Structure formats: C-alpha cells, structure tokens
C-alpha cells in the first residue's frame, strides 16, 4: 500500500493508572477526525456535522442488532443452579488482552487505517493491519467475534458463558 493512497488519522497517547500504581500508555487513533481546512466559512454546527460525515468513523454504521448479557441475568442463572445442584457455582473471568489487535482488517479497507503521530519532533506514519483502538469499526468487528465465541461455547461446548464488554 502506498502512503499517498492511505487516509491518515492522528494518533495520541492516553495514560492509564493501573491498580498496582504503575502506568500504561495506550495509543488511541482518532478516526473521528477529518481535515478542518475543507470546512472554512461554515457555521460551527455545520462544520461539526460535515467533519463527522468526512471522518472514517462517520461512515461506520452497525449492520446488525447487538445483544449483551447483563448481571441480573447472571444472578437468575446462579439462583437456578443453586436450587438444582445445591451449591453456588464457581465463576471465572477470561479477559481478551488486546482484543481489537486480534481482528485483522479486510485488505480492501487498509486505505482507511493509516495513522500519523509525532515522536521526538518527527512525524511518523503507520498503516494498521488489525483493528485500531479508536475506530468505530473495531468495536463492531469485536462485537461479532465476541458473539461468535459466546455462541460456540454455549452451543458446542454446552458452557454457561456470559459476555460482558468493558471499555
């Protein structure tokens, strides 16, 4: 992919304080950004509307209905299990580390996955091959992967799996 064929979005760092007191830096790619030069002379509301429509995120719309599990449903199943078996079920949590980075981008969408950032006074560019943190499409893609994993665990493995999504 040639850099001139890629739309670049700005990348910025977000510093997160961990429970152990250390910090982690998460790169966020601003795919809601668009070139403001093309919107000169417009009212603020019109400029904001056009800017959103011109951004990568502005073009992304879900194509299916999303469904998430809720804590109240989990408690109903815990109560049923307790009544049927006589003991409280053991619960565990599996967190998918770097979930978005596990979902590849379709080759025909790579043109919209470029980022630019400043490091040491120099501009660097990068083209994403996996879903970037900051793109609405990444959320939609991971939603589908999570739904598939949950479905397979429930239907094929007969596991009592519930799916919750954090930040």
PDB file of C-alpha atoms in Angstrom:
ATOM      1  CA  UNK A   1       0.000   0.000   0.000  1.00  0.00           C
ATOM      2  CA  UNK A   2       1.407   3.391  -0.983  1.00  0.00           C
ATOM      3  CA  UNK A   3       1.256   6.089   1.682  1.00  0.00           C
ATOM      4  CA  UNK A   4      -0.354   8.576  -0.732  1.00  0.00           C
ATOM      5  CA  UNK A   5      -3.277   6.115  -1.131  1.00  0.00           C
ATOM      6  CA  UNK A   6      -3.918   5.974   2.632  1.00  0.00           C
ATOM      7  CA  UNK A   7      -6.067   8.305   4.699  1.00  0.00           C
ATOM      8  CA  UNK A   8      -4.125   9.275   7.830  1.00  0.00           C
ATOM      9  CA  UNK A   9      -5.749   9.915  11.199  1.00  0.00           C
ATOM     10  CA  UNK A  10      -3.913  11.448  14.159  1.00  0.00           C
ATOM     11  CA  UNK A  11      -2.721   9.143  16.964  1.00  0.00           C
ATOM     12  CA  UNK A  12      -2.413  10.359  20.554  1.00  0.00           C
ATOM     13  CA  UNK A  13      -1.434   8.669  23.830  1.00  0.00           C
ATOM     14  CA  UNK A  14      -3.772   8.041  26.768  1.00  0.00           C
ATOM     15  CA  UNK A  15      -2.039   7.325  30.082  1.00  0.00           C
ATOM     16  CA  UNK A  16      -3.890   4.922  32.357  1.00  0.00           C
ATOM     17  CA  UNK A  17      -3.117   4.366  36.042  1.00  0.00           C
ATOM     18  CA  UNK A  18      -3.061   0.636  36.892  1.00  0.00           C
ATOM     19  CA  UNK A  19      -4.176  -0.866  40.210  1.00  0.00           C
ATOM     20  CA  UNK A  20      -0.558  -1.648  41.169  1.00  0.00           C
ATOM     21  CA  UNK A  21       0.382   2.053  40.834  1.00  0.00           C
ATOM     22  CA  UNK A  22       2.200   1.713  37.528  1.00  0.00           C
ATOM     23  CA  UNK A  23       1.082   3.473  34.379  1.00  0.00           C
ATOM     24  CA  UNK A  24       0.267   2.153  30.935  1.00  0.00           C
ATOM     25  CA  UNK A  25       0.190   4.173  27.750  1.00  0.00           C
ATOM     26  CA  UNK A  26      -2.497   3.252  25.222  1.00  0.00           C
ATOM     27  CA  UNK A  27      -2.273   4.650  21.713  1.00  0.00           C
ATOM     28  CA  UNK A  28      -5.636   5.968  20.511  1.00  0.00           C
ATOM     29  CA  UNK A  29      -6.242   6.570  16.822  1.00  0.00           C
ATOM     30  CA  UNK A  30      -8.657   9.447  16.200  1.00  0.00           C
ATOM     31  CA  UNK A  31     -10.710   8.164  13.278  1.00  0.00           C
ATOM     32  CA  UNK A  32     -13.396  10.752  14.114  1.00  0.00           C
ATOM     33  CA  UNK A  33     -11.017  13.449  12.877  1.00  0.00           C
ATOM     34  CA  UNK A  34     -11.253  14.985   9.410  1.00  0.00           C
ATOM     35  CA  UNK A  35      -9.418  17.778   7.626  1.00  0.00           C
ATOM     36  CA  UNK A  36     -10.798  21.043   9.010  1.00  0.00           C
ATOM     37  CA  UNK A  37      -9.443  23.139   6.098  1.00  0.00           C
ATOM     38  CA  UNK A  38     -12.273  21.964   3.863  1.00  0.00           C
ATOM     39  CA  UNK A  39     -14.867  23.399   6.287  1.00  0.00           C
ATOM     40  CA  UNK A  40     -13.740  27.055   6.458  1.00  0.00           C
ATOM     41  CA  UNK A  41     -16.512  29.652   6.326  1.00  0.00           C
ATOM     42  CA  UNK A  42     -19.232  27.346   7.712  1.00  0.00           C
ATOM     43  CA  UNK A  43     -21.126  27.766  10.977  1.00  0.00           C
ATOM     44  CA  UNK A  44     -19.800  25.761  13.923  1.00  0.00           C
ATOM     45  CA  UNK A  45     -22.765  23.328  13.837  1.00  0.00           C
ATOM     46  CA  UNK A  46     -22.479  22.825  10.061  1.00  0.00           C
ATOM     47  CA  UNK A  47     -18.690  22.412  10.314  1.00  0.00           C
ATOM     48  CA  UNK A  48     -19.108  19.788  13.062  1.00  0.00           C
ATOM     49  CA  UNK A  49     -21.749  17.898  11.020  1.00  0.00           C
ATOM     50  CA  UNK A  50     -19.587  17.912   7.893  1.00  0.00           C
ATOM     51  CA  UNK A  51     -16.487  16.978   9.864  1.00  0.00           C
ATOM     52  CA  UNK A  52     -18.241  13.922  11.308  1.00  0.00           C
ATOM     53  CA  UNK A  53     -19.507  12.912   7.882  1.00  0.00           C
ATOM     54  CA  UNK A  54     -15.996  13.233   6.426  1.00  0.00           C
ATOM     55  CA  UNK A  55     -14.342  11.101   9.107  1.00  0.00           C
ATOM     56  CA  UNK A  56     -13.758   7.362   8.886  1.00  0.00           C
ATOM     57  CA  UNK A  57     -15.932   6.826  11.982  1.00  0.00           C
ATOM     58  CA  UNK A  58     -18.659   9.000  10.433  1.00  0.00           C
ATOM     59  CA  UNK A  59     -19.162   6.381   7.715  1.00  0.00           C
ATOM     60  CA  UNK A  60     -19.373   3.380  10.029  1.00  0.00           C
ATOM     61  CA  UNK A  61     -22.825   2.021  10.874  1.00  0.00           C
ATOM     62  CA  UNK A  62     -23.673  -1.300  12.537  1.00  0.00           C
ATOM     63  CA  UNK A  63     -25.464  -3.755  10.280  1.00  0.00           C
ATOM     64  CA  UNK A  64     -26.931  -5.969  12.978  1.00  0.00           C
ATOM     65  CA  UNK A  65     -28.609  -5.676  16.372  1.00  0.00           C
ATOM     66  CA  UNK A  66     -26.216  -6.007  19.312  1.00  0.00           C
ATOM     67  CA  UNK A  67     -27.009  -8.131  22.350  1.00  0.00           C
ATOM     68  CA  UNK A  68     -25.070  -8.159  25.610  1.00  0.00           C
ATOM     69  CA  UNK A  69     -25.575 -10.188  28.737  1.00  0.00           C
ATOM     70  CA  UNK A  70     -26.495  -8.355  31.917  1.00  0.00           C
ATOM     71  CA  UNK A  71     -25.609  -9.005  35.527  1.00  0.00           C
ATOM     72  CA  UNK A  72     -29.248  -9.547  36.528  1.00  0.00           C
ATOM     73  CA  UNK A  73     -29.494 -12.469  34.069  1.00  0.00           C
ATOM     74  CA  UNK A  74     -26.331 -13.994  35.533  1.00  0.00           C
ATOM     75  CA  UNK A  75     -27.847 -13.798  39.019  1.00  0.00           C
ATOM     76  CA  UNK A  76     -31.003 -15.602  37.828  1.00  0.00           C
ATOM     77  CA  UNK A  77     -28.833 -18.442  36.479  1.00  0.00           C
ATOM     78  CA  UNK A  78     -26.780 -18.559  39.700  1.00  0.00           C
ATOM     79  CA  UNK A  79     -30.018 -18.885  41.703  1.00  0.00           C
ATOM     80  CA  UNK A  80     -31.317 -21.664  39.408  1.00  0.00           C
ATOM     81  CA  UNK A  81     -28.011 -23.516  39.651  1.00  0.00           C
ATOM     82  CA  UNK A  82     -28.073 -23.232  43.443  1.00  0.00           C
ATOM     83  CA  UNK A  83     -31.618 -24.627  43.598  1.00  0.00           C
ATOM     84  CA  UNK A  84     -30.862 -27.517  41.197  1.00  0.00           C
ATOM     85  CA  UNK A  85     -27.404 -28.534  42.387  1.00  0.00           C
ATOM     86  CA  UNK A  86     -27.336 -27.245  45.951  1.00  0.00           C
ATOM     87  CA  UNK A  87     -24.055 -25.335  45.705  1.00  0.00           C
ATOM     88  CA  UNK A  88     -23.037 -21.934  44.469  1.00  0.00           C
ATOM     89  CA  UNK A  89     -21.395 -22.251  41.032  1.00  0.00           C
ATOM     90  CA  UNK A  90     -17.756 -21.356  40.602  1.00  0.00           C
ATOM     91  CA  UNK A  91     -17.339 -18.291  38.439  1.00  0.00           C
ATOM     92  CA  UNK A  92     -14.295 -17.164  36.485  1.00  0.00           C
ATOM     93  CA  UNK A  93     -13.404 -14.334  34.145  1.00  0.00           C
ATOM     94  CA  UNK A  94     -11.443 -14.549  30.921  1.00  0.00           C
ATOM     95  CA  UNK A  95     -10.307 -11.173  29.607  1.00  0.00           C
ATOM     96  CA  UNK A  96      -9.179 -10.933  25.999  1.00  0.00           C
ATOM     97  CA  UNK A  97      -5.963  -8.946  26.068  1.00  0.00           C
ATOM     98  CA  UNK A  98      -5.582  -6.521  23.134  1.00  0.00           C
ATOM     99  CA  UNK A  99      -8.855  -7.790  21.686  1.00  0.00           C
ATOM    100  CA  UNK A 100      -9.016  -5.385  18.745  1.00  0.00           C
ATOM    101  CA  UNK A 101      -5.481  -6.297  17.679  1.00  0.00           C
ATOM    102  CA  UNK A 102      -6.647  -9.891  17.197  1.00  0.00           C
ATOM    103  CA  UNK A 103      -9.094  -8.967  14.425  1.00  0.00           C
ATOM    104  CA  UNK A 104      -7.499  -8.361  11.002  1.00  0.00           C
ATOM    105  CA  UNK A 105      -8.651  -5.598   8.678  1.00  0.00           C
ATOM    106  CA  UNK A 106     -10.013  -6.615   5.281  1.00  0.00           C
ATOM    107  CA  UNK A 107      -7.419  -5.868   2.583  1.00  0.00           C
ATOM    108  CA  UNK A 108      -9.809  -3.502   0.786  1.00  0.00           C
ATOM    109  CA  UNK A 109     -10.171  -1.380   3.978  1.00  0.00           C
ATOM    110  CA  UNK A 110      -6.473  -0.837   4.705  1.00  0.00           C
ATOM    111  CA  UNK A 111      -6.577   2.540   2.884  1.00  0.00           C
ATOM    112  CA  UNK A 112      -8.643   3.901   5.818  1.00  0.00           C
ATOM    113  CA  UNK A 113      -6.395   2.540   8.576  1.00  0.00           C
ATOM    114  CA  UNK A 114      -3.387   4.861   8.496  1.00  0.00           C
ATOM    115  CA  UNK A 115      -2.244   6.954  11.445  1.00  0.00           C
ATOM    116  CA  UNK A 116       0.289   9.738  11.922  1.00  0.00           C
ATOM    117  CA  UNK A 117       1.925  10.731  15.184  1.00  0.00           C
ATOM    118  CA  UNK A 118       4.678  12.961  16.450  1.00  0.00           C
ATOM    119  CA  UNK A 119       7.657  11.348  18.204  1.00  0.00           C
ATOM    120  CA  UNK A 120      10.822  13.219  19.073  1.00  0.00           C
ATOM    121  CA  UNK A 121       9.768  16.134  16.892  1.00  0.00           C
ATOM    122  CA  UNK A 122       9.417  13.903  13.833  1.00  0.00           C
ATOM    123  CA  UNK A 123       6.186  12.791  12.125  1.00  0.00           C
ATOM    124  CA  UNK A 124       5.813   9.024  11.853  1.00  0.00           C
ATOM    125  CA  UNK A 125       3.142   7.101   9.952  1.00  0.00           C
ATOM    126  CA  UNK A 126       1.794   3.618  10.361  1.00  0.00           C
ATOM    127  CA  UNK A 127      -0.728   1.517   8.490  1.00  0.00           C
ATOM    128  CA  UNK A 128      -2.820  -0.774  10.656  1.00  0.00           C
ATOM    129  CA  UNK A 129      -3.348  -4.415   9.630  1.00  0.00           C
ATOM    130  CA  UNK A 130      -5.548  -5.154  12.649  1.00  0.00           C
ATOM    131  CA  UNK A 131      -8.451  -3.208  14.139  1.00  0.00           C
ATOM    132  CA  UNK A 132      -7.110   0.004  15.723  1.00  0.00           C
ATOM    133  CA  UNK A 133      -8.201   1.365  19.089  1.00  0.00           C
ATOM    134  CA  UNK A 134     -10.260   4.442  18.244  1.00  0.00           C
ATOM    135  CA  UNK A 135     -12.157   3.187  15.198  1.00  0.00           C
ATOM    136  CA  UNK A 136     -15.889   2.510  15.479  1.00  0.00           C
ATOM    137  CA  UNK A 137     -15.430  -0.371  13.023  1.00  0.00           C
ATOM    138  CA  UNK A 138     -13.125  -2.070  15.558  1.00  0.00           C
ATOM    139  CA  UNK A 139     -15.943  -2.114  18.095  1.00  0.00           C
ATOM    140  CA  UNK A 140     -18.318  -3.618  15.519  1.00  0.00           C
ATOM    141  CA  UNK A 141     -15.754  -6.249  14.484  1.00  0.00           C
ATOM    142  CA  UNK A 142     -15.014  -7.283  18.062  1.00  0.00           C
ATOM    143  CA  UNK A 143     -18.754  -7.426  18.793  1.00  0.00           C
ATOM    144  CA  UNK A 144     -19.076 -10.060  16.065  1.00  0.00           C
ATOM    145  CA  UNK A 145     -16.069 -12.040  17.310  1.00  0.00           C
ATOM    146  CA  UNK A 146     -17.344 -11.967  20.898  1.00  0.00           C
ATOM    147  CA  UNK A 147     -20.798 -13.085  19.791  1.00  0.00           C
ATOM    148  CA  UNK A 148     -19.255 -15.979  17.836  1.00  0.00           C
ATOM    149  CA  UNK A 149     -17.088 -17.121  20.756  1.00  0.00           C
ATOM    150  CA  UNK A 150     -20.074 -16.973  23.108  1.00  0.00           C
ATOM    151  CA  UNK A 151     -22.294 -18.873  20.661  1.00  0.00           C
ATOM    152  CA  UNK A 152     -19.715 -21.633  20.125  1.00  0.00           C
ATOM    153  CA  UNK A 153     -19.076 -22.005  23.864  1.00  0.00           C
ATOM    154  CA  UNK A 154     -22.805 -22.264  24.578  1.00  0.00           C
ATOM    155  CA  UNK A 155     -23.927 -24.443  21.676  1.00  0.00           C
ATOM    156  CA  UNK A 156     -20.957 -26.726  21.030  1.00  0.00           C
ATOM    157  CA  UNK A 157     -19.312 -26.937  24.444  1.00  0.00           C
ATOM    158  CA  UNK A 158     -22.513 -26.519  26.497  1.00  0.00           C
ATOM    159  CA  UNK A 159     -20.836 -23.994  28.787  1.00  0.00           C
ATOM    160  CA  UNK A 160     -22.742 -21.457  30.842  1.00  0.00           C
ATOM    161  CA  UNK A 161     -20.972 -18.460  29.311  1.00  0.00           C
ATOM    162  CA  UNK A 162     -21.955 -14.835  29.722  1.00  0.00           C
ATOM    163  CA  UNK A 163     -20.347 -11.991  27.778  1.00  0.00           C
ATOM    164  CA  UNK A 164     -19.683  -8.533  29.157  1.00  0.00           C
ATOM    165  CA  UNK A 165     -17.841  -5.718  27.414  1.00  0.00           C
ATOM    166  CA  UNK A 166     -15.719  -3.159  29.221  1.00  0.00           C
ATOM    167  CA  UNK A 167     -14.059  -0.040  27.826  1.00  0.00           C
TER     168      UNK A 167
END
